């Protein structure tokens, strides 16, 4: 079973509009973290936002917010006021606290290509 | 503050040659992770290292691939006798500590092309 699922291969949004990128996850670990990364055409991985499983509030970082619905196991990324520079691939990822050990590794989704139109 | 430094950024090898990819973590970070990104796919975990120790290599192919993180110097991902299927972007990431909190910072990646 897929641990991280991004069902939208591609999304289009008009400049200055908001857009939501979907992400659902699957884990039996009570302690985990959810990440969103942006990968522009130049290829680097840019960290956007992090949500811990025990965090009471949804994470926000500037124009990025994470709509965390724990019961539904979803962690959608909301980008407000889209800009042309937001056009990129976006990856959702999860880090689990594996079985008592305190380290983790990220499991990535397949990504969503976002295109912002002027 | 230098970020995670990877080199080379681009590497071309012929089948059967060796590829060595280097990663210097961010200052103060002692945990290094290597990931591989095949074309049109997400990143896949390969190996997690701390200084002089391999902690988790569950994502590493059993043959031809090895990784190290010596006491001094960068982490090295080594691919022996490369094949066309090894063509990919290899990303290194580092973190300050462990657990599920905190950020994982990625380098810009090393793109390997096998001819």
PDB file of C-alpha atoms in Angstrom:
ATOM      1  CA  UNK A   1       0.000   0.000   0.000  1.00  0.00           C
ATOM      2  CA  UNK A   2       1.163   3.497  -0.788  1.00  0.00           C
ATOM      3  CA  UNK A   3       2.230   5.392   2.302  1.00  0.00           C
ATOM      4  CA  UNK A   4       1.877   8.798   0.685  1.00  0.00           C
ATOM      5  CA  UNK A   5      -0.633   9.437  -2.073  1.00  0.00           C
ATOM      6  CA  UNK A   6      -0.852  12.554  -4.188  1.00  0.00           C
ATOM      7  CA  UNK A   7      -3.781  12.036  -6.519  1.00  0.00           C
ATOM      8  CA  UNK A   8      -3.311  15.139  -8.648  1.00  0.00           C
ATOM      9  CA  UNK A   9      -0.599  14.672 -11.279  1.00  0.00           C
ATOM     10  CA  UNK A  10      -1.083  18.270 -12.392  1.00  0.00           C
ATOM     11  CA  UNK A  11      -2.888  21.371 -11.206  1.00  0.00           C
ATOM     12  CA  UNK A  12      -3.492  24.736 -12.810  1.00  0.00           C
ATOM     13  CA  UNK A  13      -4.238  27.984 -11.005  1.00  0.00           C
ATOM     14  CA  UNK A  14      -4.645  31.596 -11.986  1.00  0.00           C
ATOM     15  CA  UNK A  15      -2.138  34.045 -10.575  1.00  0.00           C
ATOM     16  CA  UNK A  16      -3.267  35.552  -7.238  1.00  0.00           C
ATOM     17  CA  UNK A  17      -5.759  32.733  -6.639  1.00  0.00           C
ATOM     18  CA  UNK A  18      -5.427  30.109  -3.906  1.00  0.00           C
ATOM     19  CA  UNK A  19      -4.773  26.464  -4.696  1.00  0.00           C
ATOM     20  CA  UNK A  20      -4.936  23.262  -2.658  1.00  0.00           C
ATOM     21  CA  UNK A  21      -2.637  20.331  -3.343  1.00  0.00           C
ATOM     22  CA  UNK A  22      -3.897  17.047  -1.932  1.00  0.00           C
ATOM     23  CA  UNK A  23      -1.956  14.549   0.112  1.00  0.00           C
ATOM     24  CA  UNK A  24      -3.162  11.509   2.008  1.00  0.00           C
ATOM     25  CA  UNK A  25      -0.967   9.240   4.083  1.00  0.00           C
ATOM     26  CA  UNK A  26      -1.062   5.856   5.701  1.00  0.00           C
ATOM     27  CA  UNK A  27       0.702   4.947   8.922  1.00  0.00           C
ATOM     28  CA  UNK A  28       0.039   3.017  12.083  1.00  0.00           C
ATOM     29  CA  UNK A  29       2.718   4.945  13.940  1.00  0.00           C
ATOM     30  CA  UNK A  30       1.172   7.436  16.412  1.00  0.00           C
ATOM     31  CA  UNK A  31       4.163   9.762  16.062  1.00  0.00           C
ATOM     32  CA  UNK A  32       4.991  11.065  12.632  1.00  0.00           C
ATOM     33  CA  UNK A  33       5.773  14.238  10.729  1.00  0.00           C
ATOM     34  CA  UNK A  34       4.455  15.519   7.434  1.00  0.00           C
ATOM     35  CA  UNK A  35       6.444  17.682   5.058  1.00  0.00           C
ATOM     36  CA  UNK A  36       5.904  19.560   1.845  1.00  0.00           C
ATOM     37  CA  UNK A  37       8.736  20.291  -0.547  1.00  0.00           C
ATOM     38  CA  UNK A  38       8.863  22.330  -3.737  1.00  0.00           C
ATOM     39  CA  UNK A  39      11.031  21.258  -6.653  1.00  0.00           C
ATOM     40  CA  UNK A  40      11.339  23.910  -9.365  1.00  0.00           C
ATOM     41  CA  UNK A  41      12.600  23.093 -12.833  1.00  0.00           C
ATOM     42  CA  UNK A  42      16.155  23.757 -11.651  1.00  0.00           C
ATOM     43  CA  UNK A  43      15.857  20.585  -9.584  1.00  0.00           C
ATOM     44  CA  UNK A  44      16.633  21.550  -6.011  1.00  0.00           C
ATOM     45  CA  UNK A  45      14.343  20.466  -3.158  1.00  0.00           C
ATOM     46  CA  UNK A  46      13.033  23.400  -1.154  1.00  0.00           C
ATOM     47  CA  UNK A  47      11.462  22.776   2.249  1.00  0.00           C
ATOM     48  CA  UNK A  48       8.105  24.559   2.601  1.00  0.00           C
ATOM     49  CA  UNK A  49       6.277  23.441   5.707  1.00  0.00           C
ATOM     50  CA  UNK A  50       6.180  20.820   8.449  1.00  0.00           C
ATOM     51  CA  UNK A  51       3.345  19.386  10.571  1.00  0.00           C
ATOM     52  CA  UNK A  52       3.871  17.075  13.516  1.00  0.00           C
ATOM     53  CA  UNK A  53       1.235  14.478  14.310  1.00  0.00           C
ATOM     54  CA  UNK A  54       0.782  15.858  17.808  1.00  0.00           C
ATOM     55  CA  UNK A  55       0.607  19.490  16.764  1.00  0.00           C
ATOM     56  CA  UNK A  56      -2.711  20.976  17.782  1.00  0.00           C
ATOM     57  CA  UNK A  57      -2.771  23.707  15.177  1.00  0.00           C
ATOM     58  CA  UNK A  58      -2.321  23.623  11.437  1.00  0.00           C
ATOM     59  CA  UNK A  59       1.135  24.730  10.364  1.00  0.00           C
ATOM     60  CA  UNK A  60       1.526  27.977   8.459  1.00  0.00           C
ATOM     61  CA  UNK A  61       4.554  29.530   6.777  1.00  0.00           C
ATOM     62  CA  UNK A  62       3.846  32.755   4.938  1.00  0.00           C
ATOM     63  CA  UNK A  63       1.604  31.941   1.973  1.00  0.00           C
ATOM     64  CA  UNK A  64       1.754  28.226   2.737  1.00  0.00           C
ATOM     65  CA  UNK A  65      -0.560  26.484   5.146  1.00  0.00           C
ATOM     66  CA  UNK A  66      -1.124  22.848   5.832  1.00  0.00           C
ATOM     67  CA  UNK A  67      -4.700  21.633   6.226  1.00  0.00           C
ATOM     68  CA  UNK A  68      -4.088  18.743   8.605  1.00  0.00           C
ATOM     69  CA  UNK A  69      -7.036  16.394   9.110  1.00  0.00           C
ATOM     70  CA  UNK A  70      -5.711  13.614  11.285  1.00  0.00           C
ATOM     71  CA  UNK A  71      -8.815  11.410  11.282  1.00  0.00           C
ATOM     72  CA  UNK A  72      -8.904  11.503   7.501  1.00  0.00           C
ATOM     73  CA  UNK A  73      -5.121  11.097   7.288  1.00  0.00           C
ATOM     74  CA  UNK A  74      -4.819  14.023   4.964  1.00  0.00           C
ATOM     75  CA  UNK A  75      -2.289  16.851   4.887  1.00  0.00           C
ATOM     76  CA  UNK A  76      -3.211  19.151   2.048  1.00  0.00           C
ATOM     77  CA  UNK A  77      -1.018  22.113   1.141  1.00  0.00           C
ATOM     78  CA  UNK A  78      -2.784  25.414   0.571  1.00  0.00           C
ATOM     79  CA  UNK A  79      -0.939  28.122  -1.323  1.00  0.00           C
ATOM     80  CA  UNK A  80      -2.623  31.492  -1.087  1.00  0.00           C
ATOM     81  CA  UNK A  81      -2.208  34.304  -3.598  1.00  0.00           C
ATOM     82  CA  UNK A  82      -0.364  32.176  -6.159  1.00  0.00           C
ATOM     83  CA  UNK A  83       2.598  33.685  -7.958  1.00  0.00           C
ATOM     84  CA  UNK A  84       4.188  32.744 -11.268  1.00  0.00           C
ATOM     85  CA  UNK A  85       7.236  31.587  -9.326  1.00  0.00           C
ATOM     86  CA  UNK A  86       5.122  28.973  -7.571  1.00  0.00           C
ATOM     87  CA  UNK A  87       5.065  26.897 -10.762  1.00  0.00           C
ATOM     88  CA  UNK A  88       6.951  23.751  -9.792  1.00  0.00           C
ATOM     89  CA  UNK A  89       6.608  20.146  -8.694  1.00  0.00           C
ATOM     90  CA  UNK A  90       5.344  19.744  -5.132  1.00  0.00           C
ATOM     91  CA  UNK A  91       6.036  16.713  -3.007  1.00  0.00           C
ATOM     92  CA  UNK A  92       4.319  15.595   0.154  1.00  0.00           C
ATOM     93  CA  UNK A  93       6.431  13.416   2.452  1.00  0.00           C
ATOM     94  CA  UNK A  94       6.112  11.636   5.784  1.00  0.00           C
ATOM     95  CA  UNK A  95       8.632  10.738   8.432  1.00  0.00           C
ATOM     96  CA  UNK A  96       7.687   8.047  10.927  1.00  0.00           C
ATOM     97  CA  UNK A  97       9.345   7.426  14.261  1.00  0.00           C
ATOM     98  CA  UNK A  98      10.225   3.848  13.413  1.00  0.00           C
ATOM     99  CA  UNK A  99       9.559   1.301  16.127  1.00  0.00           C
ATOM    100  CA  UNK A 100      11.076   2.857  19.213  1.00  0.00           C
ATOM    101  CA  UNK A 101      14.190   4.190  17.566  1.00  0.00           C
ATOM    102  CA  UNK A 102      14.272   7.907  17.356  1.00  0.00           C
ATOM    103  CA  UNK A 103      15.378   8.307  13.772  1.00  0.00           C
ATOM    104  CA  UNK A 104      13.208   8.603  10.721  1.00  0.00           C
ATOM    105  CA  UNK A 105      13.415   8.693   6.980  1.00  0.00           C
ATOM    106  CA  UNK A 106      11.080  10.394   4.540  1.00  0.00           C
ATOM    107  CA  UNK A 107       8.641   8.611   2.293  1.00  0.00           C
ATOM    108  CA  UNK A 108       7.668  10.790  -0.657  1.00  0.00           C
ATOM    109  CA  UNK A 109       4.567  10.921  -2.785  1.00  0.00           C
ATOM    110  CA  UNK A 110       4.695  10.998  -6.568  1.00  0.00           C
ATOM    111  CA  UNK A 111       4.331  14.742  -6.709  1.00  0.00           C
ATOM    112  CA  UNK A 112       1.955  17.276  -8.232  1.00  0.00           C
ATOM    113  CA  UNK A 113       3.014  19.658 -10.977  1.00  0.00           C
ATOM    114  CA  UNK A 114       1.560  23.089 -10.323  1.00  0.00           C
ATOM    115  CA  UNK A 115       1.307  25.580 -13.158  1.00  0.00           C
ATOM    116  CA  UNK A 116       0.410  29.167 -12.352  1.00  0.00           C
ATOM    117  CA  UNK A 117      -1.124  31.092 -15.238  1.00  0.00           C
ATOM    118  CA  UNK A 118      -0.786  34.888 -15.536  1.00  0.00           C
TER     119      UNK A 118
ATOM    120  CA  UNK B   1      25.479  29.684   6.557  1.00  0.00           C
ATOM    121  CA  UNK B   2      26.301  27.189   3.868  1.00  0.00           C
ATOM    122  CA  UNK B   3      23.567  24.737   3.085  1.00  0.00           C
ATOM    123  CA  UNK B   4      24.003  21.101   2.194  1.00  0.00           C
ATOM    124  CA  UNK B   5      26.709  20.965  -0.446  1.00  0.00           C
ATOM    125  CA  UNK B   6      26.737  18.264  -3.071  1.00  0.00           C
ATOM    126  CA  UNK B   7      29.237  17.687  -5.821  1.00  0.00           C
ATOM    127  CA  UNK B   8      29.479  17.133  -8.606  1.00  0.00           C
ATOM    128  CA  UNK B   9      26.193  18.656  -9.735  1.00  0.00           C
ATOM    129  CA  UNK B  10      26.359  16.696 -12.963  1.00  0.00           C
ATOM    130  CA  UNK B  11      28.281  13.525 -13.662  1.00  0.00           C
ATOM    131  CA  UNK B  12      28.461  11.511 -16.855  1.00  0.00           C
ATOM    132  CA  UNK B  13      29.772   7.965 -16.778  1.00  0.00           C
ATOM    133  CA  UNK B  14      29.961   5.124 -19.246  1.00  0.00           C
ATOM    134  CA  UNK B  15      28.543   1.737 -18.353  1.00  0.00           C
ATOM    135  CA  UNK B  16      30.924  -0.157 -16.108  1.00  0.00           C
ATOM    136  CA  UNK B  17      32.626   2.910 -14.635  1.00  0.00           C
ATOM    137  CA  UNK B  18      32.408   4.072 -11.043  1.00  0.00           C
ATOM    138  CA  UNK B  19      30.518   7.099  -9.796  1.00  0.00           C
ATOM    139  CA  UNK B  20      31.352   8.918  -6.565  1.00  0.00           C
ATOM    140  CA  UNK B  21      28.986  11.511  -5.214  1.00  0.00           C
ATOM    141  CA  UNK B  22      29.923  13.723  -2.277  1.00  0.00           C
ATOM    142  CA  UNK B  23      27.828  15.463   0.315  1.00  0.00           C
ATOM    143  CA  UNK B  24      28.838  17.923   3.009  1.00  0.00           C
ATOM    144  CA  UNK B  25      26.016  18.410   5.513  1.00  0.00           C
ATOM    145  CA  UNK B  26      25.035  21.734   6.965  1.00  0.00           C
ATOM    146  CA  UNK B  27      27.205  23.008   9.781  1.00  0.00           C
ATOM    147  CA  UNK B  28      26.169  21.407  13.033  1.00  0.00           C
ATOM    148  CA  UNK B  29      24.328  18.543  11.340  1.00  0.00           C
ATOM    149  CA  UNK B  30      25.543  15.029  12.014  1.00  0.00           C
ATOM    150  CA  UNK B  31      22.792  13.037  10.310  1.00  0.00           C
ATOM    151  CA  UNK B  32      22.965  12.440   6.580  1.00  0.00           C
ATOM    152  CA  UNK B  33      20.444  10.816   4.286  1.00  0.00           C
ATOM    153  CA  UNK B  34      20.795   9.854   0.621  1.00  0.00           C
ATOM    154  CA  UNK B  35      17.812   9.722  -1.715  1.00  0.00           C
ATOM    155  CA  UNK B  36      17.439   8.799  -5.359  1.00  0.00           C
ATOM    156  CA  UNK B  37      14.986  10.380  -7.772  1.00  0.00           C
ATOM    157  CA  UNK B  38      14.333   8.546 -10.998  1.00  0.00           C
ATOM    158  CA  UNK B  39      12.857  10.590 -13.869  1.00  0.00           C
ATOM    159  CA  UNK B  40       9.221  11.538 -13.307  1.00  0.00           C
ATOM    160  CA  UNK B  41       9.184  10.030  -9.823  1.00  0.00           C
ATOM    161  CA  UNK B  42       9.378  11.114  -6.208  1.00  0.00           C
ATOM    162  CA  UNK B  43      12.456  10.694  -4.075  1.00  0.00           C
ATOM    163  CA  UNK B  44      13.209   7.273  -2.658  1.00  0.00           C
ATOM    164  CA  UNK B  45      15.196   6.799   0.531  1.00  0.00           C
ATOM    165  CA  UNK B  46      18.469   4.938   0.140  1.00  0.00           C
ATOM    166  CA  UNK B  47      20.568   5.196   3.289  1.00  0.00           C
ATOM    167  CA  UNK B  48      20.887   7.047   6.588  1.00  0.00           C
ATOM    168  CA  UNK B  49      24.271   7.648   8.145  1.00  0.00           C
ATOM    169  CA  UNK B  50      25.788   9.267  11.171  1.00  0.00           C
ATOM    170  CA  UNK B  51      29.495   9.887  11.537  1.00  0.00           C
ATOM    171  CA  UNK B  52      31.302   6.591  10.893  1.00  0.00           C
ATOM    172  CA  UNK B  53      28.061   4.612  11.144  1.00  0.00           C
ATOM    173  CA  UNK B  54      25.458   3.348   8.735  1.00  0.00           C
ATOM    174  CA  UNK B  55      22.179   3.448  10.626  1.00  0.00           C
ATOM    175  CA  UNK B  56      19.699   2.320   7.989  1.00  0.00           C
ATOM    176  CA  UNK B  57      20.562   1.097   4.512  1.00  0.00           C
ATOM    177  CA  UNK B  58      17.229  -0.533   3.779  1.00  0.00           C
ATOM    178  CA  UNK B  59      16.809   1.448   0.556  1.00  0.00           C
ATOM    179  CA  UNK B  60      20.209   0.670  -0.897  1.00  0.00           C
ATOM    180  CA  UNK B  61      20.492  -1.822  -3.747  1.00  0.00           C
ATOM    181  CA  UNK B  62      22.286  -4.897  -2.474  1.00  0.00           C
ATOM    182  CA  UNK B  63      25.056  -4.757  -5.021  1.00  0.00           C
ATOM    183  CA  UNK B  64      27.307  -2.050  -6.448  1.00  0.00           C
ATOM    184  CA  UNK B  65      26.103   0.696  -4.091  1.00  0.00           C
ATOM    185  CA  UNK B  66      27.864   1.755  -0.914  1.00  0.00           C
ATOM    186  CA  UNK B  67      27.876   4.798   1.334  1.00  0.00           C
ATOM    187  CA  UNK B  68      30.109   6.160   4.029  1.00  0.00           C
ATOM    188  CA  UNK B  69      30.306   9.152   6.309  1.00  0.00           C
ATOM    189  CA  UNK B  70      33.816   9.285   7.741  1.00  0.00           C
ATOM    190  CA  UNK B  71      34.864  11.092  10.877  1.00  0.00           C
ATOM    191  CA  UNK B  72      36.454  13.781   8.738  1.00  0.00           C
ATOM    192  CA  UNK B  73      35.204  14.876   5.353  1.00  0.00           C
ATOM    193  CA  UNK B  74      32.030  14.539   3.362  1.00  0.00           C
ATOM    194  CA  UNK B  75      29.662  11.632   3.019  1.00  0.00           C
ATOM    195  CA  UNK B  76      30.285   9.598  -0.117  1.00  0.00           C
ATOM    196  CA  UNK B  77      27.806   7.594  -2.175  1.00  0.00           C
ATOM    197  CA  UNK B  78      29.683   5.188  -4.406  1.00  0.00           C
ATOM    198  CA  UNK B  79      28.211   3.314  -7.331  1.00  0.00           C
ATOM    199  CA  UNK B  80      30.415   0.700  -8.907  1.00  0.00           C
ATOM    200  CA  UNK B  81      30.030  -0.637 -12.452  1.00  0.00           C
ATOM    201  CA  UNK B  82      27.241   1.763 -13.286  1.00  0.00           C
ATOM    202  CA  UNK B  83      24.401   0.724 -15.565  1.00  0.00           C
ATOM    203  CA  UNK B  84      21.938   2.850 -17.527  1.00  0.00           C
ATOM    204  CA  UNK B  85      19.285   2.309 -14.849  1.00  0.00           C
ATOM    205  CA  UNK B  86      21.463   4.173 -12.350  1.00  0.00           C
ATOM    206  CA  UNK B  87      20.827   7.397 -14.254  1.00  0.00           C
ATOM    207  CA  UNK B  88      19.002   9.559 -11.765  1.00  0.00           C
ATOM    208  CA  UNK B  89      19.270  12.547  -9.480  1.00  0.00           C
ATOM    209  CA  UNK B  90      20.873  11.698  -6.142  1.00  0.00           C
ATOM    210  CA  UNK B  91      19.993  13.976  -3.276  1.00  0.00           C
ATOM    211  CA  UNK B  92      21.683  14.275   0.057  1.00  0.00           C
ATOM    212  CA  UNK B  93      19.879  15.683   3.080  1.00  0.00           C
ATOM    213  CA  UNK B  94      21.027  16.508   6.552  1.00  0.00           C
ATOM    214  CA  UNK B  95      19.431  17.173   9.898  1.00  0.00           C
ATOM    215  CA  UNK B  96      20.584  18.274  13.296  1.00  0.00           C
ATOM    216  CA  UNK B  97      19.007  15.430  15.202  1.00  0.00           C
ATOM    217  CA  UNK B  98      16.495  12.674  15.006  1.00  0.00           C
ATOM    218  CA  UNK B  99      12.884  12.143  15.790  1.00  0.00           C
ATOM    219  CA  UNK B 100       9.903  13.389  13.907  1.00  0.00           C
ATOM    220  CA  UNK B 101      10.307  17.088  14.533  1.00  0.00           C
ATOM    221  CA  UNK B 102      12.498  19.440  12.658  1.00  0.00           C
ATOM    222  CA  UNK B 103      13.441  20.029   9.110  1.00  0.00           C
ATOM    223  CA  UNK B 104      15.424  17.949   6.718  1.00  0.00           C
ATOM    224  CA  UNK B 105      17.553  20.148   4.471  1.00  0.00           C
ATOM    225  CA  UNK B 106      18.363  18.934   0.994  1.00  0.00           C
ATOM    226  CA  UNK B 107      21.293  19.670  -1.244  1.00  0.00           C
ATOM    227  CA  UNK B 108      20.798  20.623  -4.863  1.00  0.00           C
ATOM    228  CA  UNK B 109      21.342  17.079  -6.023  1.00  0.00           C
ATOM    229  CA  UNK B 110      23.851  15.305  -8.216  1.00  0.00           C
ATOM    230  CA  UNK B 111      22.576  14.245 -11.599  1.00  0.00           C
ATOM    231  CA  UNK B 112      24.162  11.082 -12.879  1.00  0.00           C
ATOM    232  CA  UNK B 113      23.886  10.165 -16.527  1.00  0.00           C
ATOM    233  CA  UNK B 114      25.103   6.760 -17.623  1.00  0.00           C
ATOM    234  CA  UNK B 115      25.845   6.444 -21.325  1.00  0.00           C
TER     235      UNK B 115
END
